[in-house]
Amino acid sequence: MKKRILCYGDSNTWGFSPEEYKRMDERWTRNLSLNKDQVEIIEEGLNGRNAVCIDTFQPEKCGFKDFKRALVSHQPLDLIVLMLGTNDLKSSYHSSARFIANGIRQYVCEYLNPTLFEGMPKPELLVISPILLDETLPEIVGPAGNFNSYSVAQSKLLAQEIKQAIAPYPVHFMNAAEFASPSKIDGIHMDEKNHGLLAKAITKKIQEIFPELD
């Protein structure tokens, strides 16, 4: 049977184009170099999705409650790829990297809920810390924009904080910022080139988890 892989994330999973402001076809979820006879990719990206923070006017953008729904509705699963945290860095939330990482840990705890996969095989979980915010982001969006210099500084700390927060648990980790960068156009979203670079890195990680995949 095919391996079923659920990709749960924000606009960089959905495939938001910083150039055209639409959904790009060449997003990383579609560019994984895996044999399509062996895997089924399930996309659960949402523009503006937070890991932890709740927007008063768009509470549905907080991904935590919907995470459990996605895990249950897409069963059976073999792998969950979770990449969130960027939108929690918005200046309106003023969240620290540690606060966000502790929120990601709660996703891991939800995944470890022993009742969640009753009667189903338990999937693996790959937690990916997101790409960095670009250094020039405060200048791009302006002083009244969604991100500021504190956001940029905390984005640099996020990978280590997430890695440390989930270290005690039996899950996999990788840092997207080691492989891909945001576009200089908006400082937040990947362009097609960087979607390709991230897809290559995630493919390699998935093959480490499932050596039987081509």
mmCIF file of N, CA and C in Angstrom, residues 23 77 114 171 206:
data_model
loop_
_atom_site.group_PDB
_atom_site.id
_atom_site.type_symbol
_atom_site.label_atom_id
_atom_site.label_comp_id
_atom_site.label_asym_id
_atom_site.label_seq_id
_atom_site.Cartn_x
_atom_site.Cartn_y
_atom_site.Cartn_z
ATOM 1 N N ARG A 23 -1.565 30.896 -5.627
ATOM 2 C CA ARG A 23 -0.987 29.606 -5.254
ATOM 3 C C ARG A 23 -0.129 29.082 -6.393
ATOM 4 N N LEU A 77 -2.642 7.121 8.331
ATOM 5 C CA LEU A 77 -1.481 7.899 7.937
ATOM 6 C C LEU A 77 -0.206 7.144 8.282
ATOM 7 N N PRO A 114 -2.675 8.529 23.267
ATOM 8 C CA PRO A 114 -2.840 7.100 22.960
ATOM 9 C C PRO A 114 -4.187 6.728 22.355
ATOM 10 N N VAL A 171 10.029 11.702 18.017
ATOM 11 C CA VAL A 171 9.641 12.296 16.742
ATOM 12 C C VAL A 171 10.902 12.715 15.987
ATOM 13 N N ILE A 206 12.490 12.094 4.460
ATOM 14 C CA ILE A 206 11.452 11.062 4.402
ATOM 15 C C ILE A 206 12.059 9.708 4.049
#
